[in-house]
Amino acid sequence: MAIGEWVMQQAVQQAHHWRRTIDPLFQVSVNMSPLQFQNFNISRSSCFEPCRALGQPSDCLDGELVVEITEGLLLEASEVVTDQLNFFRDAGVQLSIDDFGTGYSSLSYLKKFHIDYLKIDQSFVLKMTGDSDDLALCEAIIVMCHKLGIKVIAEGVETREQRDLLTAAGCDYGQGYLFARPVPVSEMEALLRKDVAANPS
């Protein structure tokens, strides 16, 4: 089994587990390479094999898995890419554009394809200050996305100042060392349980 397919299956299984034991709305995001994304059979097997193994219906992925892809993949706008996007949409898999702003951006694909999340590249966040051009760009991206019904994730958030500026700008989510560093599954689960205990619903 290719490593990309294995990672996808592990992510789906982990999302199922955390939805049952931590939060019924839990999501797991997975980066998918252009090669894997364009291979319909691999993507279909990666997504649905864990569902079949658990004896669950094919719509069991509803909202729990987010596939992160690059801008360049959408710029191809090939029939294969379009079919794959439709497949994910029908399967309940959400889509995220990774590292937005660093490639050959085309705003037309934001209109053409139903994108759920857009991730602002960390290069815009790294040197952000209250009067910087980087903040102005982030604010513009956030407003544009919200007008299109797309939620925004800022990458590379490492300081409280960056978090506060992005929050004031209306950014939906942040990702970075300020919140947590990469950790094994066991440590992640402990953090999640601690957060649930501290913030009961």
PDB file of N, CA, C and O in Angstrom, residues 14 18 22 180-195:
ATOM      1  N   GLN A  14      -8.895   7.427  12.715  1.00  0.00           N
ATOM      2  CA  GLN A  14      -8.702   8.257  13.904  1.00  0.00           C
ATOM      3  C   GLN A  14      -9.850   9.244  14.071  1.00  0.00           C
ATOM      4  O   GLN A  14     -10.300   9.504  15.199  1.00  0.00           O
ATOM      5  N   TRP A  18     -12.191   9.601  17.418  1.00  0.00           N
ATOM      6  CA  TRP A  18     -12.329  10.829  18.199  1.00  0.00           C
ATOM      7  C   TRP A  18     -13.744  11.395  18.134  1.00  0.00           C
ATOM      8  O   TRP A  18     -14.173  12.084  19.053  1.00  0.00           O
ATOM      9  N   ILE A  22     -14.509  11.803  21.788  1.00  0.00           N
ATOM     10  CA  ILE A  22     -14.152  13.177  22.188  1.00  0.00           C
ATOM     11  C   ILE A  22     -15.238  14.184  21.834  1.00  0.00           C
ATOM     12  O   ILE A  22     -15.773  14.862  22.706  1.00  0.00           O
ATOM     13  N   ALA A 180      -0.095  24.465  19.600  1.00  0.00           N
ATOM     14  CA  ALA A 180       0.498  23.162  19.898  1.00  0.00           C
ATOM     15  C   ALA A 180       1.533  22.821  18.834  1.00  0.00           C
ATOM     16  O   ALA A 180       1.431  23.265  17.686  1.00  0.00           O
ATOM     17  N   ARG A 181       2.501  22.040  19.223  1.00  0.00           N
ATOM     18  CA  ARG A 181       3.472  21.492  18.282  1.00  0.00           C
ATOM     19  C   ARG A 181       2.997  20.105  17.835  1.00  0.00           C
ATOM     20  O   ARG A 181       2.123  19.521  18.475  1.00  0.00           O
ATOM     21  N   PRO A 182       3.547  19.592  16.757  1.00  0.00           N
ATOM     22  CA  PRO A 182       3.163  18.236  16.344  1.00  0.00           C
ATOM     23  C   PRO A 182       3.447  17.238  17.457  1.00  0.00           C
ATOM     24  O   PRO A 182       4.528  17.255  18.064  1.00  0.00           O
ATOM     25  N   VAL A 183       2.480  16.383  17.746  1.00  0.00           N
ATOM     26  CA  VAL A 183       2.624  15.400  18.829  1.00  0.00           C
ATOM     27  C   VAL A 183       2.082  14.049  18.376  1.00  0.00           C
ATOM     28  O   VAL A 183       1.266  13.979  17.456  1.00  0.00           O
ATOM     29  N   PRO A 184       2.501  12.964  19.038  1.00  0.00           N
ATOM     30  CA  PRO A 184       1.932  11.637  18.737  1.00  0.00           C
ATOM     31  C   PRO A 184       0.455  11.588  19.097  1.00  0.00           C
ATOM     32  O   PRO A 184      -0.057  12.432  19.852  1.00  0.00           O
ATOM     33  N   VAL A 185      -0.236  10.578  18.587  1.00  0.00           N
ATOM     34  CA  VAL A 185      -1.673  10.441  18.809  1.00  0.00           C
ATOM     35  C   VAL A 185      -2.013  10.400  20.292  1.00  0.00           C
ATOM     36  O   VAL A 185      -2.973  11.036  20.738  1.00  0.00           O
ATOM     37  N   SER A 186      -1.217   9.673  21.093  1.00  0.00           N
ATOM     38  CA  SER A 186      -1.524   9.538  22.516  1.00  0.00           C
ATOM     39  C   SER A 186      -1.493  10.884  23.225  1.00  0.00           C
ATOM     40  O   SER A 186      -2.359  11.190  24.059  1.00  0.00           O
ATOM     41  N   GLU A 187      -0.501  11.724  22.884  1.00  0.00           N
ATOM     42  CA  GLU A 187      -0.414  13.047  23.496  1.00  0.00           C
ATOM     43  C   GLU A 187      -1.543  13.952  23.014  1.00  0.00           C
ATOM     44  O   GLU A 187      -2.086  14.759  23.775  1.00  0.00           O
ATOM     45  N   MET A 188      -1.875  13.823  21.736  1.00  0.00           N
ATOM     46  CA  MET A 188      -2.970  14.612  21.190  1.00  0.00           C
ATOM     47  C   MET A 188      -4.282  14.280  21.892  1.00  0.00           C
ATOM     48  O   MET A 188      -5.063  15.167  22.244  1.00  0.00           O
ATOM     49  N   GLU A 189      -4.514  13.015  22.123  1.00  0.00           N
ATOM     50  CA  GLU A 189      -5.754  12.603  22.783  1.00  0.00           C
ATOM     51  C   GLU A 189      -5.807  13.131  24.213  1.00  0.00           C
ATOM     52  O   GLU A 189      -6.869  13.550  24.681  1.00  0.00           O
ATOM     53  N   ALA A 190      -4.669  13.126  24.895  1.00  0.00           N
ATOM     54  CA  ALA A 190      -4.622  13.669  26.254  1.00  0.00           C
ATOM     55  C   ALA A 190      -4.935  15.159  26.256  1.00  0.00           C
ATOM     56  O   ALA A 190      -5.672  15.654  27.125  1.00  0.00           O
ATOM     57  N   LEU A 191      -4.402  15.893  25.284  1.00  0.00           N
ATOM     58  CA  LEU A 191      -4.688  17.319  25.170  1.00  0.00           C
ATOM     59  C   LEU A 191      -6.164  17.563  24.896  1.00  0.00           C
ATOM     60  O   LEU A 191      -6.776  18.486  25.463  1.00  0.00           O
ATOM     61  N   LEU A 192      -6.748  16.754  24.025  1.00  0.00           N
ATOM     62  CA  LEU A 192      -8.155  16.912  23.691  1.00  0.00           C
ATOM     63  C   LEU A 192      -9.040  16.660  24.905  1.00  0.00           C
ATOM     64  O   LEU A 192      -9.985  17.416  25.168  1.00  0.00           O
ATOM     65  N   ARG A 193      -8.732  15.607  25.640  1.00  0.00           N
ATOM     66  CA  ARG A 193      -9.531  15.288  26.820  1.00  0.00           C
ATOM     67  C   ARG A 193      -9.390  16.380  27.893  1.00  0.00           C
ATOM     68  O   ARG A 193     -10.354  16.717  28.580  1.00  0.00           O
ATOM     69  N   LYS A 194      -8.192  16.931  28.010  1.00  0.00           N
ATOM     70  CA  LYS A 194      -7.978  18.017  28.971  1.00  0.00           C
ATOM     71  C   LYS A 194      -8.798  19.242  28.583  1.00  0.00           C
ATOM     72  O   LYS A 194      -9.390  19.901  29.438  1.00  0.00           O
ATOM     73  N   ASP A 195      -8.832  19.531  27.279  1.00  0.00           N
ATOM     74  CA  ASP A 195      -9.599  20.684  26.803  1.00  0.00           C
ATOM     75  C   ASP A 195     -11.095  20.482  27.021  1.00  0.00           C
ATOM     76  O   ASP A 195     -11.802  21.402  27.430  1.00  0.00           O
TER      77      ASP A 195
END
